[in-house]
JSON list of C-alpha atoms in Angstrom, two decimals:
[
{"chain": "A", "resi": 1, "resn": "UNK", "atom": "CA", "xyz": [-0.25, 0.01, 0.01]},
{"chain": "A", "resi": 2, "resn": "UNK", "atom": "CA", "xyz": [1.49, 3.44, -0.91]},
{"chain": "A", "resi": 3, "resn": "UNK", "atom": "CA", "xyz": [1.40, 6.59, 1.24]},
{"chain": "A", "resi": 4, "resn": "UNK", "atom": "CA", "xyz": [2.65, 10.14, 0.64]},
{"chain": "A", "resi": 5, "resn": "UNK", "atom": "CA", "xyz": [5.43, 11.10, 1.79]},
{"chain": "A", "resi": 6, "resn": "UNK", "atom": "CA", "xyz": [7.53, 14.84, 1.76]},
{"chain": "A", "resi": 7, "resn": "UNK", "atom": "CA", "xyz": [11.34, 15.39, 2.55]},
{"chain": "A", "resi": 8, "resn": "UNK", "atom": "CA", "xyz": [12.58, 18.75, 2.65]},
{"chain": "A", "resi": 9, "resn": "UNK", "atom": "CA", "xyz": [16.63, 19.18, 2.45]},
{"chain": "A", "resi": 10, "resn": "UNK", "atom": "CA", "xyz": [18.92, 21.06, 3.07]},
{"chain": "A", "resi": 11, "resn": "UNK", "atom": "CA", "xyz": [21.95, 21.26, 0.34]},
{"chain": "A", "resi": 12, "resn": "UNK", "atom": "CA", "xyz": [25.03, 23.47, 0.41]},
{"chain": "A", "resi": 13, "resn": "UNK", "atom": "CA", "xyz": [24.88, 27.25, -0.49]},
{"chain": "A", "resi": 14, "resn": "UNK", "atom": "CA", "xyz": [28.24, 27.08, -2.28]},
{"chain": "A", "resi": 15, "resn": "UNK", "atom": "CA", "xyz": [27.91, 24.94, -4.71]},
{"chain": "A", "resi": 16, "resn": "UNK", "atom": "CA", "xyz": [27.62, 25.46, -8.15]},
{"chain": "A", "resi": 17, "resn": "UNK", "atom": "CA", "xyz": [24.63, 25.75, -10.73]},
{"chain": "A", "resi": 18, "resn": "UNK", "atom": "CA", "xyz": [26.20, 22.01, -12.64]},
{"chain": "A", "resi": 19, "resn": "UNK", "atom": "CA", "xyz": [27.23, 21.01, -8.81]},
{"chain": "A", "resi": 20, "resn": "UNK", "atom": "CA", "xyz": [23.06, 21.81, -7.84]},
{"chain": "A", "resi": 21, "resn": "UNK", "atom": "CA", "xyz": [21.83, 20.49, -11.22]},
{"chain": "A", "resi": 22, "resn": "UNK", "atom": "CA", "xyz": [24.41, 16.72, -10.82]},
{"chain": "A", "resi": 23, "resn": "UNK", "atom": "CA", "xyz": [22.82, 16.51, -7.20]},
{"chain": "A", "resi": 24, "resn": "UNK", "atom": "CA", "xyz": [18.78, 16.33, -8.25]},
{"chain": "A", "resi": 25, "resn": "UNK", "atom": "CA", "xyz": [19.77, 14.62, -11.70]},
{"chain": "A", "resi": 26, "resn": "UNK", "atom": "CA", "xyz": [21.20, 12.09, -9.43]},
{"chain": "A", "resi": 27, "resn": "UNK", "atom": "CA", "xyz": [18.04, 12.52, -6.19]},
{"chain": "A", "resi": 28, "resn": "UNK", "atom": "CA", "xyz": [15.49, 12.24, -9.20]},
{"chain": "A", "resi": 29, "resn": "UNK", "atom": "CA", "xyz": [17.00, 9.41, -10.51]},
{"chain": "A", "resi": 30, "resn": "UNK", "atom": "CA", "xyz": [17.35, 7.55, -7.37]},
{"chain": "A", "resi": 31, "resn": "UNK", "atom": "CA", "xyz": [13.42, 7.70, -7.16]},
{"chain": "A", "resi": 32, "resn": "UNK", "atom": "CA", "xyz": [13.50, 6.01, -11.18]},
{"chain": "A", "resi": 33, "resn": "UNK", "atom": "CA", "xyz": [15.64, 3.92, -9.48]},
{"chain": "A", "resi": 34, "resn": "UNK", "atom": "CA", "xyz": [13.14, 2.14, -7.25]},
{"chain": "A", "resi": 35, "resn": "UNK", "atom": "CA", "xyz": [10.32, 3.18, -9.35]},
{"chain": "A", "resi": 36, "resn": "UNK", "atom": "CA", "xyz": [8.68, 6.16, -7.84]},
{"chain": "A", "resi": 37, "resn": "UNK", "atom": "CA", "xyz": [7.80, 9.31, -9.16]},
{"chain": "A", "resi": 38, "resn": "UNK", "atom": "CA", "xyz": [8.56, 13.36, -7.50]},
{"chain": "A", "resi": 39, "resn": "UNK", "atom": "CA", "xyz": [4.62, 14.55, -7.40]},
{"chain": "A", "resi": 40, "resn": "UNK", "atom": "CA", "xyz": [5.59, 17.83, -6.38]},
{"chain": "A", "resi": 41, "resn": "UNK", "atom": "CA", "xyz": [8.97, 19.36, -6.08]},
{"chain": "A", "resi": 42, "resn": "UNK", "atom": "CA", "xyz": [9.41, 23.02, -5.06]},
{"chain": "A", "resi": 43, "resn": "UNK", "atom": "CA", "xyz": [12.58, 24.98, -4.24]},
{"chain": "A", "resi": 44, "resn": "UNK", "atom": "CA", "xyz": [12.45, 27.40, -1.45]},
{"chain": "A", "resi": 45, "resn": "UNK", "atom": "CA", "xyz": [16.12, 29.41, -2.74]},
{"chain": "A", "resi": 46, "resn": "UNK", "atom": "CA", "xyz": [18.98, 30.38, 0.07]},
{"chain": "A", "resi": 47, "resn": "UNK", "atom": "CA", "xyz": [17.71, 30.81, 3.47]},
{"chain": "A", "resi": 48, "resn": "UNK", "atom": "CA", "xyz": [19.09, 31.94, 6.31]},
{"chain": "A", "resi": 49, "resn": "UNK", "atom": "CA", "xyz": [19.85, 29.00, 8.85]},
{"chain": "A", "resi": 50, "resn": "UNK", "atom": "CA", "xyz": [18.51, 30.22, 12.17]},
{"chain": "A", "resi": 51, "resn": "UNK", "atom": "CA", "xyz": [22.20, 28.64, 13.72]},
{"chain": "A", "resi": 52, "resn": "UNK", "atom": "CA", "xyz": [25.15, 27.08, 11.76]},
{"chain": "A", "resi": 53, "resn": "UNK", "atom": "CA", "xyz": [25.42, 23.52, 10.34]},
{"chain": "A", "resi": 54, "resn": "UNK", "atom": "CA", "xyz": [28.85, 22.41, 9.95]},
{"chain": "A", "resi": 55, "resn": "UNK", "atom": "CA", "xyz": [29.93, 25.46, 9.53]},
{"chain": "A", "resi": 56, "resn": "UNK", "atom": "CA", "xyz": [27.12, 26.65, 7.55]},
{"chain": "A", "resi": 57, "resn": "UNK", "atom": "CA", "xyz": [25.09, 29.52, 8.24]},
{"chain": "A", "resi": 58, "resn": "UNK", "atom": "CA", "xyz": [22.93, 29.51, 5.30]},
{"chain": "A", "resi": 59, "resn": "UNK", "atom": "CA", "xyz": [21.41, 26.40, 3.20]},
{"chain": "A", "resi": 60, "resn": "UNK", "atom": "CA", "xyz": [19.32, 25.90, -0.18]},
{"chain": "A", "resi": 61, "resn": "UNK", "atom": "CA", "xyz": [16.25, 24.31, 0.49]},
{"chain": "A", "resi": 62, "resn": "UNK", "atom": "CA", "xyz": [15.00, 21.44, -1.95]},
{"chain": "A", "resi": 63, "resn": "UNK", "atom": "CA", "xyz": [11.65, 20.02, -0.97]},
{"chain": "A", "resi": 64, "resn": "UNK", "atom": "CA", "xyz": [9.81, 17.20, -2.91]},
{"chain": "A", "resi": 65, "resn": "UNK", "atom": "CA", "xyz": [6.49, 15.37, -1.88]},
{"chain": "A", "resi": 66, "resn": "UNK", "atom": "CA", "xyz": [6.19, 11.59, -3.67]},
{"chain": "A", "resi": 67, "resn": "UNK", "atom": "CA", "xyz": [4.20, 8.44, -2.91]},
{"chain": "A", "resi": 68, "resn": "UNK", "atom": "CA", "xyz": [5.50, 5.25, -2.11]},
{"chain": "A", "resi": 69, "resn": "UNK", "atom": "CA", "xyz": [5.50, 2.01, -0.16]},
{"chain": "A", "resi": 70, "resn": "UNK", "atom": "CA", "xyz": [7.37, 1.88, 3.41]},
{"chain": "A", "resi": 71, "resn": "UNK", "atom": "CA", "xyz": [9.84, 0.52, 2.21]},
{"chain": "A", "resi": 72, "resn": "UNK", "atom": "CA", "xyz": [10.58, 3.56, -0.08]},
{"chain": "A", "resi": 73, "resn": "UNK", "atom": "CA", "xyz": [11.42, 6.13, 2.93]},
{"chain": "A", "resi": 74, "resn": "UNK", "atom": "CA", "xyz": [14.12, 4.19, 4.34]},
{"chain": "A", "resi": 75, "resn": "UNK", "atom": "CA", "xyz": [16.23, 2.91, 1.32]},
{"chain": "A", "resi": 76, "resn": "UNK", "atom": "CA", "xyz": [16.37, 7.59, 0.77]},
{"chain": "A", "resi": 77, "resn": "UNK", "atom": "CA", "xyz": [17.72, 8.03, 4.47]},
{"chain": "A", "resi": 78, "resn": "UNK", "atom": "CA", "xyz": [20.66, 5.86, 3.80]},
{"chain": "A", "resi": 79, "resn": "UNK", "atom": "CA", "xyz": [20.91, 7.09, 0.15]},
{"chain": "A", "resi": 80, "resn": "UNK", "atom": "CA", "xyz": [21.09, 11.17, 1.53]},
{"chain": "A", "resi": 81, "resn": "UNK", "atom": "CA", "xyz": [22.70, 10.37, 4.88]},
{"chain": "A", "resi": 82, "resn": "UNK", "atom": "CA", "xyz": [26.31, 9.22, 2.54]},
{"chain": "A", "resi": 83, "resn": "UNK", "atom": "CA", "xyz": [25.70, 12.88, 0.64]},
{"chain": "A", "resi": 84, "resn": "UNK", "atom": "CA", "xyz": [28.33, 14.70, 1.01]},
{"chain": "A", "resi": 85, "resn": "UNK", "atom": "CA", "xyz": [26.24, 17.97, -0.60]},
{"chain": "A", "resi": 86, "resn": "UNK", "atom": "CA", "xyz": [22.96, 17.80, 1.97]},
{"chain": "A", "resi": 87, "resn": "UNK", "atom": "CA", "xyz": [23.91, 19.20, 5.06]},
{"chain": "A", "resi": 88, "resn": "UNK", "atom": "CA", "xyz": [20.06, 17.83, 6.95]},
{"chain": "A", "resi": 89, "resn": "UNK", "atom": "CA", "xyz": [17.27, 16.25, 5.63]},
{"chain": "A", "resi": 90, "resn": "UNK", "atom": "CA", "xyz": [13.44, 15.51, 7.54]},
{"chain": "A", "resi": 91, "resn": "UNK", "atom": "CA", "xyz": [11.75, 12.20, 5.72]},
{"chain": "A", "resi": 92, "resn": "UNK", "atom": "CA", "xyz": [8.12, 12.47, 7.38]},
{"chain": "A", "resi": 93, "resn": "UNK", "atom": "CA", "xyz": [4.41, 11.48, 6.26]},
{"chain": "A", "resi": 94, "resn": "UNK", "atom": "CA", "xyz": [2.16, 14.02, 4.29]},
{"chain": "A", "resi": 95, "resn": "UNK", "atom": "CA", "xyz": [-1.49, 15.32, 5.30]},
{"chain": "A", "resi": 96, "resn": "UNK", "atom": "CA", "xyz": [-1.74, 17.73, 2.46]},
{"chain": "A", "resi": 97, "resn": "UNK", "atom": "CA", "xyz": [-2.56, 16.75, -1.26]},
{"chain": "A", "resi": 98, "resn": "UNK", "atom": "CA", "xyz": [0.44, 15.63, -3.40]},
{"chain": "A", "resi": 99, "resn": "UNK", "atom": "CA", "xyz": [1.13, 18.78, -5.53]},
{"chain": "A", "resi": 100, "resn": "UNK", "atom": "CA", "xyz": [-0.56, 21.64, -2.73]},
{"chain": "A", "resi": 101, "resn": "UNK", "atom": "CA", "xyz": [1.81, 24.26, -2.30]},
{"chain": "A", "resi": 102, "resn": "UNK", "atom": "CA", "xyz": [4.04, 25.38, 0.85]},
{"chain": "A", "resi": 103, "resn": "UNK", "atom": "CA", "xyz": [3.91, 28.54, 2.38]},
{"chain": "A", "resi": 104, "resn": "UNK", "atom": "CA", "xyz": [7.21, 28.89, 2.41]},
{"chain": "A", "resi": 105, "resn": "UNK", "atom": "CA", "xyz": [7.69, 29.44, -1.66]},
{"chain": "A", "resi": 106, "resn": "UNK", "atom": "CA", "xyz": [6.02, 33.04, -1.48]},
{"chain": "A", "resi": 107, "resn": "UNK", "atom": "CA", "xyz": [7.92, 34.19, 2.07]},
{"chain": "A", "resi": 108, "resn": "UNK", "atom": "CA", "xyz": [11.55, 35.67, 2.70]},
{"chain": "A", "resi": 109, "resn": "UNK", "atom": "CA", "xyz": [12.68, 34.55, 4.85]},
{"chain": "M", "resi": 1, "resn": "UNK", "atom": "CA", "xyz": [-13.72, 38.58, 26.40]},
{"chain": "M", "resi": 2, "resn": "UNK", "atom": "CA", "xyz": [-10.50, 40.18, 24.61]},
{"chain": "M", "resi": 3, "resn": "UNK", "atom": "CA", "xyz": [-9.31, 38.36, 22.39]},
{"chain": "M", "resi": 4, "resn": "UNK", "atom": "CA", "xyz": [-5.72, 37.19, 23.25]},
{"chain": "M", "resi": 5, "resn": "UNK", "atom": "CA", "xyz": [-3.03, 37.51, 20.69]},
{"chain": "M", "resi": 6, "resn": "UNK", "atom": "CA", "xyz": [-1.70, 33.55, 20.79]},
{"chain": "M", "resi": 7, "resn": "UNK", "atom": "CA", "xyz": [-5.29, 31.86, 20.66]},
{"chain": "M", "resi": 8, "resn": "UNK", "atom": "CA", "xyz": [-5.19, 28.66, 19.37]},
{"chain": "M", "resi": 9, "resn": "UNK", "atom": "CA", "xyz": [-8.68, 28.12, 16.58]},
{"chain": "M", "resi": 10, "resn": "UNK", "atom": "CA", "xyz": [-9.68, 25.40, 14.39]},
{"chain": "M", "resi": 11, "resn": "UNK", "atom": "CA", "xyz": [-8.26, 26.95, 11.72]},
{"chain": "M", "resi": 12, "resn": "UNK", "atom": "CA", "xyz": [-4.95, 26.54, 12.91]},
{"chain": "M", "resi": 13, "resn": "UNK", "atom": "CA", "xyz": [-5.35, 23.00, 14.16]},
{"chain": "M", "resi": 14, "resn": "UNK", "atom": "CA", "xyz": [-5.61, 22.70, 10.59]},
{"chain": "M", "resi": 15, "resn": "UNK", "atom": "CA", "xyz": [-2.96, 24.07, 9.10]},
{"chain": "M", "resi": 16, "resn": "UNK", "atom": "CA", "xyz": [-0.23, 23.13, 11.13]},
{"chain": "M", "resi": 17, "resn": "UNK", "atom": "CA", "xyz": [2.62, 21.58, 9.97]},
{"chain": "M", "resi": 18, "resn": "UNK", "atom": "CA", "xyz": [6.41, 22.75, 10.73]},
{"chain": "M", "resi": 19, "resn": "UNK", "atom": "CA", "xyz": [6.63, 24.35, 6.88]},
{"chain": "M", "resi": 20, "resn": "UNK", "atom": "CA", "xyz": [4.15, 27.07, 8.29]},
{"chain": "M", "resi": 21, "resn": "UNK", "atom": "CA", "xyz": [6.31, 28.81, 9.93]},
{"chain": "M", "resi": 22, "resn": "UNK", "atom": "CA", "xyz": [4.77, 32.08, 9.95]},
{"chain": "M", "resi": 23, "resn": "UNK", "atom": "CA", "xyz": [1.53, 30.23, 12.61]},
{"chain": "M", "resi": 24, "resn": "UNK", "atom": "CA", "xyz": [4.63, 28.55, 14.39]},
{"chain": "M", "resi": 25, "resn": "UNK", "atom": "CA", "xyz": [6.46, 32.08, 15.58]},
{"chain": "M", "resi": 26, "resn": "UNK", "atom": "CA", "xyz": [2.88, 32.42, 17.72]},
{"chain": "M", "resi": 27, "resn": "UNK", "atom": "CA", "xyz": [3.10, 30.33, 19.58]},
{"chain": "M", "resi": 28, "resn": "UNK", "atom": "CA", "xyz": [6.95, 30.07, 21.08]},
{"chain": "M", "resi": 29, "resn": "UNK", "atom": "CA", "xyz": [7.91, 32.93, 23.05]},
{"chain": "M", "resi": 30, "resn": "UNK", "atom": "CA", "xyz": [10.88, 35.39, 22.63]},
{"chain": "M", "resi": 31, "resn": "UNK", "atom": "CA", "xyz": [13.74, 32.42, 23.87]},
{"chain": "M", "resi": 32, "resn": "UNK", "atom": "CA", "xyz": [11.50, 30.11, 21.90]},
{"chain": "M", "resi": 33, "resn": "UNK", "atom": "CA", "xyz": [10.23, 27.72, 24.14]},
{"chain": "M", "resi": 34, "resn": "UNK", "atom": "CA", "xyz": [6.85, 26.49, 23.43]},
{"chain": "M", "resi": 35, "resn": "UNK", "atom": "CA", "xyz": [4.28, 27.95, 25.37]},
{"chain": "M", "resi": 36, "resn": "UNK", "atom": "CA", "xyz": [2.21, 25.18, 27.57]},
{"chain": "M", "resi": 37, "resn": "UNK", "atom": "CA", "xyz": [-1.02, 24.22, 27.13]},
{"chain": "M", "resi": 38, "resn": "UNK", "atom": "CA", "xyz": [-2.48, 25.98, 29.95]},
{"chain": "M", "resi": 39, "resn": "UNK", "atom": "CA", "xyz": [-1.56, 28.88, 28.83]},
{"chain": "M", "resi": 40, "resn": "UNK", "atom": "CA", "xyz": [-2.54, 28.79, 25.28]},
{"chain": "M", "resi": 41, "resn": "UNK", "atom": "CA", "xyz": [-5.60, 26.58, 26.42]},
{"chain": "M", "resi": 42, "resn": "UNK", "atom": "CA", "xyz": [-5.01, 24.47, 23.37]},
{"chain": "M", "resi": 43, "resn": "UNK", "atom": "CA", "xyz": [-6.45, 20.24, 23.33]},
{"chain": "M", "resi": 44, "resn": "UNK", "atom": "CA", "xyz": [-4.67, 17.51, 24.13]},
{"chain": "M", "resi": 45, "resn": "UNK", "atom": "CA", "xyz": [-4.28, 16.59, 21.15]},
{"chain": "M", "resi": 46, "resn": "UNK", "atom": "CA", "xyz": [-3.39, 19.62, 19.40]},
{"chain": "M", "resi": 47, "resn": "UNK", "atom": "CA", "xyz": [-0.43, 20.71, 21.42]},
{"chain": "M", "resi": 48, "resn": "UNK", "atom": "CA", "xyz": [0.51, 17.30, 21.06]},
{"chain": "M", "resi": 49, "resn": "UNK", "atom": "CA", "xyz": [0.71, 17.78, 16.66]},
{"chain": "M", "resi": 50, "resn": "UNK", "atom": "CA", "xyz": [1.82, 21.78, 17.90]},
{"chain": "M", "resi": 51, "resn": "UNK", "atom": "CA", "xyz": [5.55, 20.52, 20.33]},
{"chain": "M", "resi": 52, "resn": "UNK", "atom": "CA", "xyz": [6.13, 17.81, 16.89]},
{"chain": "M", "resi": 53, "resn": "UNK", "atom": "CA", "xyz": [5.37, 21.07, 14.23]},
{"chain": "M", "resi": 54, "resn": "UNK", "atom": "CA", "xyz": [7.54, 23.21, 16.21]},
{"chain": "M", "resi": 55, "resn": "UNK", "atom": "CA", "xyz": [10.33, 20.23, 17.17]},
{"chain": "M", "resi": 56, "resn": "UNK", "atom": "CA", "xyz": [10.51, 19.55, 13.48]},
{"chain": "M", "resi": 57, "resn": "UNK", "atom": "CA", "xyz": [10.86, 23.05, 12.11]},
{"chain": "M", "resi": 58, "resn": "UNK", "atom": "CA", "xyz": [13.56, 23.55, 15.07]},
{"chain": "M", "resi": 59, "resn": "UNK", "atom": "CA", "xyz": [15.91, 20.26, 13.14]},
{"chain": "M", "resi": 60, "resn": "UNK", "atom": "CA", "xyz": [15.65, 22.12, 9.66]},
{"chain": "M", "resi": 61, "resn": "UNK", "atom": "CA", "xyz": [16.71, 25.31, 11.31]},
{"chain": "M", "resi": 62, "resn": "UNK", "atom": "CA", "xyz": [13.55, 27.11, 10.32]},
{"chain": "M", "resi": 63, "resn": "UNK", "atom": "CA", "xyz": [13.05, 29.00, 13.59]}
]
């Protein structure tokens, strides 16, 4: 049985355009390998962090919402844990609709 | 009766989420601590959902 999940990823802010593209491609490939389609994707831009994470005071936020079985979030957790460009991530169950716009997209931090 | 600034409504309960930081900031004090249930006058379910949302937002360094 598939459920709706969402993940927010904080990426290093000093990556070049090509590196960010490569990271997003690698994440999308990982979804495709496990035959999970990304339902909704957002880029919140670079935000000031309230405390430093690995000596970074800013972070680039990416948001994904997807529908999958219960084993895929565990695989995604391992994938993001060993990704060096990813500072921090949160995977959680989603109670919203798959294509609902988040409040972060139209708000300056 | 005067309406409190940090009153917790039914509408807030539905909107409550770690991404909605503008809403969450109403329920923390200036030190960043969660305002207790007896002050907010929330239900047990409301306060649990609120605490979870605030802790997830803190983890992602949003508030």
